[in-house]
PDB file of C-alpha atoms in Angstrom:
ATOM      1  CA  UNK A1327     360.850 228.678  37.058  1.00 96.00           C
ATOM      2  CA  UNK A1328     358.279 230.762  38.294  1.00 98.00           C
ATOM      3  CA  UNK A1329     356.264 229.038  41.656  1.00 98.00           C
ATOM      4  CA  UNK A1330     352.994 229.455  42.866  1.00 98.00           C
ATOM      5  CA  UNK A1331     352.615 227.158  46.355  1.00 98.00           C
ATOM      6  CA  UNK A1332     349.017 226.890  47.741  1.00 98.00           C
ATOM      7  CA  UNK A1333     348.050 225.558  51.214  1.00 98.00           C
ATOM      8  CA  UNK A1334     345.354 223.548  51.013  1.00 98.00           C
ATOM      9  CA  UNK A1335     343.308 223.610  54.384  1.00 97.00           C
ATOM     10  CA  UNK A1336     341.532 227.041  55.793  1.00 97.00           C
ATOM     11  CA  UNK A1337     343.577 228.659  52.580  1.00 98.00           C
ATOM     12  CA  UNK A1338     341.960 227.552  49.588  1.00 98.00           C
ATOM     13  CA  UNK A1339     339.746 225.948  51.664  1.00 98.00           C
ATOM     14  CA  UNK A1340     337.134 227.300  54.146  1.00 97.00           C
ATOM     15  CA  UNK A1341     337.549 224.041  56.383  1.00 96.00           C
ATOM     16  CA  UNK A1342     339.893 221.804  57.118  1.00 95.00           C
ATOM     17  CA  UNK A1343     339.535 218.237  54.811  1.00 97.00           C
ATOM     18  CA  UNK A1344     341.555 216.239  56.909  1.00 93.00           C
ATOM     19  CA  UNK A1345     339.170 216.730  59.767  1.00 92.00           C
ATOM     20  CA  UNK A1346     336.184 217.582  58.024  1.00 96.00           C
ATOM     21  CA  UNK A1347     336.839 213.567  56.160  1.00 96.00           C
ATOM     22  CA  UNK A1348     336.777 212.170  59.987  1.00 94.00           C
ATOM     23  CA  UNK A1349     333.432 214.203  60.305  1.00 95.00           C
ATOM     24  CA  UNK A1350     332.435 213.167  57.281  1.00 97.00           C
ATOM     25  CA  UNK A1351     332.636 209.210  57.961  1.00 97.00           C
ATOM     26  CA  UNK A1352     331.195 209.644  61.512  1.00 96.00           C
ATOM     27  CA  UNK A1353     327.760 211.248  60.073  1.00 96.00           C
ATOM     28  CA  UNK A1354     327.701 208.980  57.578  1.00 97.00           C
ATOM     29  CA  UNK A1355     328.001 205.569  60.121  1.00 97.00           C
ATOM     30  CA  UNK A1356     330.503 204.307  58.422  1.00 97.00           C
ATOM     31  CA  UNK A1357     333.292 204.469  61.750  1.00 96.00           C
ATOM     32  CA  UNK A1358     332.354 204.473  65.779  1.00 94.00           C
ATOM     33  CA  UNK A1359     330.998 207.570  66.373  1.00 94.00           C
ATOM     34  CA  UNK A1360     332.837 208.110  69.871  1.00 94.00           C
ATOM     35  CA  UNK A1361     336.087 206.680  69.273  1.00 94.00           C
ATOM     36  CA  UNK A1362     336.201 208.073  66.047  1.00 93.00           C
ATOM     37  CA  UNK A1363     335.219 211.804  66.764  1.00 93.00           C
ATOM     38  CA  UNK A1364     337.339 211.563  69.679  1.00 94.00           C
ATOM     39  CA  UNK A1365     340.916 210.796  68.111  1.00 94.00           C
ATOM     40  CA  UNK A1366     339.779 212.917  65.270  1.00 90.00           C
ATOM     41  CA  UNK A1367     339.277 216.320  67.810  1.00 92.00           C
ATOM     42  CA  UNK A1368     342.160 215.652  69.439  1.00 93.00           C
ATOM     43  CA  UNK A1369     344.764 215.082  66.148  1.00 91.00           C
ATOM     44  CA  UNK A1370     343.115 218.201  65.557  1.00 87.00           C
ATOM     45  CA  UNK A1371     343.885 220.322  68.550  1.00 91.00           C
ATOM     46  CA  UNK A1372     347.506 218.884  68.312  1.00 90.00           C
ATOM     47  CA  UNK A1373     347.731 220.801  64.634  1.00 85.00           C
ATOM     48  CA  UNK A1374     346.397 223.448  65.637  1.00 84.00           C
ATOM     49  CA  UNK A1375     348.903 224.461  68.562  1.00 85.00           C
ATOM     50  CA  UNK A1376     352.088 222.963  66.076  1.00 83.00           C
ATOM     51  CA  UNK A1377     352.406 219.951  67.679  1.00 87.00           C
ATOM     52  CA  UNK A1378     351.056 217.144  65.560  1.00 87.00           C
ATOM     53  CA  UNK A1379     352.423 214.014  64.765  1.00 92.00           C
ATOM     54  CA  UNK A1380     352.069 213.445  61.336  1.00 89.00           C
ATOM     55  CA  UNK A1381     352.479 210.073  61.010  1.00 92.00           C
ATOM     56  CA  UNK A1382     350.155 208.908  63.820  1.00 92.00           C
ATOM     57  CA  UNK A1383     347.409 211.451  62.740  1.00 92.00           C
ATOM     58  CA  UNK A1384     348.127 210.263  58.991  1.00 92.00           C
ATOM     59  CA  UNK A1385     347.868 206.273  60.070  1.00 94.00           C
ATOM     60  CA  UNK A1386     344.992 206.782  61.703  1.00 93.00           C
ATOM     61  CA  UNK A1387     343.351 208.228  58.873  1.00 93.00           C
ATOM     62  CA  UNK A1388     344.295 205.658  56.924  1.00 96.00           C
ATOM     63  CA  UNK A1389     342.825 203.056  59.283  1.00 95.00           C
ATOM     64  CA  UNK A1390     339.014 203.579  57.388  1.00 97.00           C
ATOM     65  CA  UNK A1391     341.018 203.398  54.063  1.00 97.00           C
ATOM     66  CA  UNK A1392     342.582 199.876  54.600  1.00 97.00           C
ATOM     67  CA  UNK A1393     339.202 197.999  54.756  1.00 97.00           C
ATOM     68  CA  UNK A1394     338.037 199.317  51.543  1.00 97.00           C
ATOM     69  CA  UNK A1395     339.028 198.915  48.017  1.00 97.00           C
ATOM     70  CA  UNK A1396     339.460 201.619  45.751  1.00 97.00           C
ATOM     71  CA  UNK A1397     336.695 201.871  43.589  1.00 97.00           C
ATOM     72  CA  UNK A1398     334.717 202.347  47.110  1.00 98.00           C
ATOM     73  CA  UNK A1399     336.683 204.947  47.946  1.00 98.00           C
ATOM     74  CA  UNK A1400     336.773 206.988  45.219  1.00 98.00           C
ATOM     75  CA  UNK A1401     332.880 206.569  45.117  1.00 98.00           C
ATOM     76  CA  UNK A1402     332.593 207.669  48.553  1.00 98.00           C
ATOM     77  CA  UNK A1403     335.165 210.500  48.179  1.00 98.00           C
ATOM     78  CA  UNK A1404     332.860 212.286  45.387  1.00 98.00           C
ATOM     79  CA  UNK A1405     330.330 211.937  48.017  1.00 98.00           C
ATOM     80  CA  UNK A1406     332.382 213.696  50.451  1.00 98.00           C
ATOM     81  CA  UNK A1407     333.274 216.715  47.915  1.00 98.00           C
ATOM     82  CA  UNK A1408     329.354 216.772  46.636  1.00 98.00           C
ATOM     83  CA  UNK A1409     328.077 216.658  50.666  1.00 98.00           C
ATOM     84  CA  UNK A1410     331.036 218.962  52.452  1.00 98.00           C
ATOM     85  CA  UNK A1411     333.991 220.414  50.401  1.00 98.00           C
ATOM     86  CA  UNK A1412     332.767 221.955  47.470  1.00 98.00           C
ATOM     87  CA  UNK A1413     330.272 224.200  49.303  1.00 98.00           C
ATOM     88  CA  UNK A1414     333.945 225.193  51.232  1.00 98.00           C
ATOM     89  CA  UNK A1415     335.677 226.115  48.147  1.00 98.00           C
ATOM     90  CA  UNK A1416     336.695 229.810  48.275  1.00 98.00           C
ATOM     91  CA  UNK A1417     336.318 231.479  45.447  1.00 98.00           C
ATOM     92  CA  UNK A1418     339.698 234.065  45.809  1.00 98.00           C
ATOM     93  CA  UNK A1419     341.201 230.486  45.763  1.00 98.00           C
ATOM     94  CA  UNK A1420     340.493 229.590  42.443  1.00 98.00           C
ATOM     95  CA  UNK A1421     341.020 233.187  41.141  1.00 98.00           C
ATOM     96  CA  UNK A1422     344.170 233.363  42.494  1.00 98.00           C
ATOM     97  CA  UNK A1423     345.069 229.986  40.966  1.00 98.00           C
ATOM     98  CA  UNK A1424     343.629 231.230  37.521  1.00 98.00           C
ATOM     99  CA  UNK A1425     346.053 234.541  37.883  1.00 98.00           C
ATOM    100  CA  UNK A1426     349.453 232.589  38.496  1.00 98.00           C
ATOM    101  CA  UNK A1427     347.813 230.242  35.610  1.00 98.00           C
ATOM    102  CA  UNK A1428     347.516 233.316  33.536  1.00 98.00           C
ATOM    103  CA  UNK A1429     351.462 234.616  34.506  1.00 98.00           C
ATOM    104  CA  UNK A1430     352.517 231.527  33.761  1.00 98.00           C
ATOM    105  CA  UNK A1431     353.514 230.302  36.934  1.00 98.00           C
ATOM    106  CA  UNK A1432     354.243 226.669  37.945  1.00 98.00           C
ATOM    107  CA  UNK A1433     350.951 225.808  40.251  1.00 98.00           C
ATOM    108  CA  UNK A1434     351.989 223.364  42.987  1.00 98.00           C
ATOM    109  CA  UNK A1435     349.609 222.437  45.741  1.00 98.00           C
ATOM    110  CA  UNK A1436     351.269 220.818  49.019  1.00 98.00           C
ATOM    111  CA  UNK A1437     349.440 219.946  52.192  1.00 97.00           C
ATOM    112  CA  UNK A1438     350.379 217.888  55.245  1.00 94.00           C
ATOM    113  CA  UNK A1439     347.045 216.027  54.690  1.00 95.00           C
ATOM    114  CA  UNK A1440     346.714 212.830  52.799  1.00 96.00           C
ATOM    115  CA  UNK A1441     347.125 212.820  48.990  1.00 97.00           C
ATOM    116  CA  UNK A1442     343.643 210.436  49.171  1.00 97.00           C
ATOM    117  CA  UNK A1443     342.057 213.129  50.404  1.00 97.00           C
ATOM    118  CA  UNK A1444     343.765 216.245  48.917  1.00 98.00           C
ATOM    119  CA  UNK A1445     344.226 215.503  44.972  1.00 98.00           C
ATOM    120  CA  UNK A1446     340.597 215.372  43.786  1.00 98.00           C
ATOM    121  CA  UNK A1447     340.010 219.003  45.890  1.00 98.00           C
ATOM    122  CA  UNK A1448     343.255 220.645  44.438  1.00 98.00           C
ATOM    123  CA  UNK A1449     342.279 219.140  40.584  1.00 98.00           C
ATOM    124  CA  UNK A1450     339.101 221.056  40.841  1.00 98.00           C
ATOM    125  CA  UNK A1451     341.094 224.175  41.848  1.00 98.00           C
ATOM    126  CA  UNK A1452     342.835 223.959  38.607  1.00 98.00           C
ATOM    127  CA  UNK A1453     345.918 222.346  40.484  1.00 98.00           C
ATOM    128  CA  UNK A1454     347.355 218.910  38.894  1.00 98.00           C
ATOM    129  CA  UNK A1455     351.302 219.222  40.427  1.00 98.00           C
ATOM    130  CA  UNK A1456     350.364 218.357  43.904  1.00 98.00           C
ATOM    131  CA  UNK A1457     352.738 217.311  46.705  1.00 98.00           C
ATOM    132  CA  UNK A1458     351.066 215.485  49.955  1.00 98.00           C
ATOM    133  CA  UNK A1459     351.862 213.242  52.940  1.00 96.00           C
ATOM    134  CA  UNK A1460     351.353 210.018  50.770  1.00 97.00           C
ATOM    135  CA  UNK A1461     349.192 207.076  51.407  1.00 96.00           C
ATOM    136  CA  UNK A1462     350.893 203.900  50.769  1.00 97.00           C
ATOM    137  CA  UNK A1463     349.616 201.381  48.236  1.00 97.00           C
ATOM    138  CA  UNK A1464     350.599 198.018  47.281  1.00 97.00           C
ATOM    139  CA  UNK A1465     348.715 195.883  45.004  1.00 96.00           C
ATOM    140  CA  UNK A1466     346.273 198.696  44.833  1.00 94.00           C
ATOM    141  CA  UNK A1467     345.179 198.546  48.662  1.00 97.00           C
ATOM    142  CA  UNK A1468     346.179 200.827  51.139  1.00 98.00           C
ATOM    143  CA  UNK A1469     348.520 199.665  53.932  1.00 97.00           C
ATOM    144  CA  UNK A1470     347.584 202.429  56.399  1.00 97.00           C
ATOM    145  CA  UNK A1471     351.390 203.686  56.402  1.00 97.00           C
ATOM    146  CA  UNK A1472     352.774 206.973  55.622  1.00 97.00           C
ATOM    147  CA  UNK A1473     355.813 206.493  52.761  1.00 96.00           C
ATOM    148  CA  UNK A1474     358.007 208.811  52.291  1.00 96.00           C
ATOM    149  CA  UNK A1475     358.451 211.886  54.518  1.00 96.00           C
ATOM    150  CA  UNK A1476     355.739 213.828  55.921  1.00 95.00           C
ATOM    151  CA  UNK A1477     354.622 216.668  53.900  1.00 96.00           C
ATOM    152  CA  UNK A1478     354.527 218.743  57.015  1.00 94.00           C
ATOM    153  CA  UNK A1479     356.385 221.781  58.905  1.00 95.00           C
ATOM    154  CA  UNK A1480     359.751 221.710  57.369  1.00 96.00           C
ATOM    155  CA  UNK A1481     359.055 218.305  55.799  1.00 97.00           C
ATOM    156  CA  UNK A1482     357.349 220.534  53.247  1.00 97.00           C
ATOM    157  CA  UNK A1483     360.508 222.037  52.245  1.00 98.00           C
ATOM    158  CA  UNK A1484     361.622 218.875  52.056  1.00 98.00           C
ATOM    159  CA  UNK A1485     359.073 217.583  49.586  1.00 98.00           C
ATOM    160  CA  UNK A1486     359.520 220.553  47.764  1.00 98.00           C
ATOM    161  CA  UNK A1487     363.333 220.028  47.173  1.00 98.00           C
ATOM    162  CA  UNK A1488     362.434 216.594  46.133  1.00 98.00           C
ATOM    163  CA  UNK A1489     359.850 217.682  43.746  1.00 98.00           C
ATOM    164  CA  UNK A1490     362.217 220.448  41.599  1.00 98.00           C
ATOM    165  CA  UNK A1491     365.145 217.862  41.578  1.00 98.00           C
ATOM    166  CA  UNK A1492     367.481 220.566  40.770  1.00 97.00           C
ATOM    167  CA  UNK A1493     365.466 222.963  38.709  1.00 98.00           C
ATOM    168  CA  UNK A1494     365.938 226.860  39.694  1.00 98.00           C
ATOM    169  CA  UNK A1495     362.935 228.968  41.490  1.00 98.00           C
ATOM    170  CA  UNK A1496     363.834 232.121  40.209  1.00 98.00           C
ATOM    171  CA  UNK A1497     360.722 233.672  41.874  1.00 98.00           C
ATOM    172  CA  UNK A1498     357.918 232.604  44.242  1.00 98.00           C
ATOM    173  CA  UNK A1499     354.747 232.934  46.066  1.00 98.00           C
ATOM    174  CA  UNK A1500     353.200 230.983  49.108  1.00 98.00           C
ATOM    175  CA  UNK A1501     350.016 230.842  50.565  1.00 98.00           C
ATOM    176  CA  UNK A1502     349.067 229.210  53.658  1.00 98.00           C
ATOM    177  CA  UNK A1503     346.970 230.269  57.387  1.00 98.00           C
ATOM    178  CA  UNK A1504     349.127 228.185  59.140  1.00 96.00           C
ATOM    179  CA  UNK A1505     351.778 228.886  61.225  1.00 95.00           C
ATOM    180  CA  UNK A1506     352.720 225.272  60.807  1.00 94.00           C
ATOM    181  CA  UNK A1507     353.761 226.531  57.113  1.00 97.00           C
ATOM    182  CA  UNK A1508     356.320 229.328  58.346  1.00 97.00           C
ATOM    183  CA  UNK A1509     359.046 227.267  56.987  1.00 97.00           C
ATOM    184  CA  UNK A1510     357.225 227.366  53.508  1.00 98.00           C
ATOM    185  CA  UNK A1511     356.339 231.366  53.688  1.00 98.00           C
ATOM    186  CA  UNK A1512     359.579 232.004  54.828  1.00 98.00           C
ATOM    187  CA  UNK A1513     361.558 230.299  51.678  1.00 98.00           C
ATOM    188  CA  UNK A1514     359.041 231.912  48.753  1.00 98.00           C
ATOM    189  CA  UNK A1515     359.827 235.305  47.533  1.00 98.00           C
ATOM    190  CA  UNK A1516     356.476 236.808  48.207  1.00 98.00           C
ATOM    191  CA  UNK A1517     354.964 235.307  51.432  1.00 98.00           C
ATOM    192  CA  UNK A1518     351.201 235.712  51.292  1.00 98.00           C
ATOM    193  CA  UNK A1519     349.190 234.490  55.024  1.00 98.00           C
ATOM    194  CA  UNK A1520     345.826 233.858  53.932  1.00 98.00           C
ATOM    195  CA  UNK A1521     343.329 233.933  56.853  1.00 98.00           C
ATOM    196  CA  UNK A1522     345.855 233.673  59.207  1.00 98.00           C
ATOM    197  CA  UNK A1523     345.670 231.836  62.570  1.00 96.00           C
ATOM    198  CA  UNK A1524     346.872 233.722  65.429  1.00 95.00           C
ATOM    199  CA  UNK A1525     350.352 233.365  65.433  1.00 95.00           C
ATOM    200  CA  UNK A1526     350.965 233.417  61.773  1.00 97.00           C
ATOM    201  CA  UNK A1527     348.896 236.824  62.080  1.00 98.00           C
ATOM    202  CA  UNK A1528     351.743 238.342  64.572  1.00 98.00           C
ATOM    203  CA  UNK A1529     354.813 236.708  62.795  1.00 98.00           C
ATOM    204  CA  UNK A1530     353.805 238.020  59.394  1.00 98.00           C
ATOM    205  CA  UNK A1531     352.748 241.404  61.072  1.00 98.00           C
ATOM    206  CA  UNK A1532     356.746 241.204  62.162  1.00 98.00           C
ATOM    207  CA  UNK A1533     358.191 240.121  58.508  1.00 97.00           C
ATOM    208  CA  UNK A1534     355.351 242.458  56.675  1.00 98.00           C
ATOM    209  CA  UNK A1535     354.036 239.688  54.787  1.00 98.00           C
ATOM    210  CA  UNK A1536     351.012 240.527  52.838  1.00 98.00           C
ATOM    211  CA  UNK A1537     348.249 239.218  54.622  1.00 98.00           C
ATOM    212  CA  UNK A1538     344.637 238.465  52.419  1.00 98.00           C
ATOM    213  CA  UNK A1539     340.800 237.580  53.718  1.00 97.00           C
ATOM    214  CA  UNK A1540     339.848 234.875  51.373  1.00 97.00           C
ATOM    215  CA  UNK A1541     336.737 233.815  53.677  1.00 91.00           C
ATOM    216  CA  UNK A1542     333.408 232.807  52.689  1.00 72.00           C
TER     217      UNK A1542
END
């Protein structure tokens, strides 16, 4: 197998969904604006310097998501791709995704954010194999709990080995800005920092990683 990882958030992205969803339900009244903003900014911050909790930020998301049922959702979360993300989509994204397509690659997208949030914006990309922090459901509600491990830091490598259950990468790319990904970069053949934040911009300086400007 040829593999083709993709980041999802400031990669393909030009935002981040995870946060821009939290500013997303605050403009549209639907949470307390202070509370909600607040938590939101800070979860944020945490990621940022590599020091999230995954779980906590992930539960909290899923606080909004336990109240509703799912035909709501997904209602509101075309909303939220119509009103913020798809205006964010960069286009080197989905013409990179088109050239591993082309190649033949396997296309798998994996993101520490939610897969509630995530799978609609990586299916437009042209992405269907897509591996997540999941959202649990039972009796098709969410719980507000995280199952399974986080996808997130080395817990992606550890979604990823679950995913191929044994079948070979014999070569691979990864994209990602994050230095929250190095773990990811640093297993793929071809290690590709998109956009890079500030410390993924020295460390792949160090490894001479390619590094691309997919901005908008």
């Amino acid at each position: 197998m040829k593999l083709a990882l993709f980041d999802l958030d400031h990669t393909l992205l030009n935002t981040d969904s995870d946060h821009s969803w939290g500013e997303f339900l605050v403009n549209e009244g639907l949470v307390d604006p202070v509370r909600h903003r607040q938590i939101n900014d800070s979860f944020y911050e945490d990621y940022k310097a590599g020091q999230l909790d995954p779980i906590a930020y992930n539960e909290f998301v899923f606080e909004f998501l336990t109240k509703h049922d799912l035909p709501y959702l997904t209602e509101l979360h075309e909303r939220f791709m119509q009103k913020v993300i798809r205006a964010q989509m960069r286009p080197q994204g989905f013409e990179t995704v088109k050239k591993h397509q082309a190649l033949g690659h396997e296309i798998v997208g994996i993101t520490a954010t939610s897969d509630f949030i995530t799978a609609p914006i990586f299916r437009e990309f042209g992405i269907t194999e897509i591996i997540a922090t999941n959202a649990e459901l039972i009796d098709h509600r969410y719980t507000g709990k995280v199952t399974g491990i986080a996808c997130y830091q080395k817990g992606k490598l550890a979604r990823l080995e679950q995913w191929l259950n044994g079948r070979t990468v014999t070569e691979s790319w990864a994209y990602s800005d994050s230095i929250n990904d190095r773990f990811l970069l640093e297993y793929a053949s071809h290690a590709i920092a998109v956009n890079p934040d500030e410390r993924l911009q020295v460390l792949a300086e160090v490894q001479g990683w390619e590094i691309q400007d997919w901005s908008i």
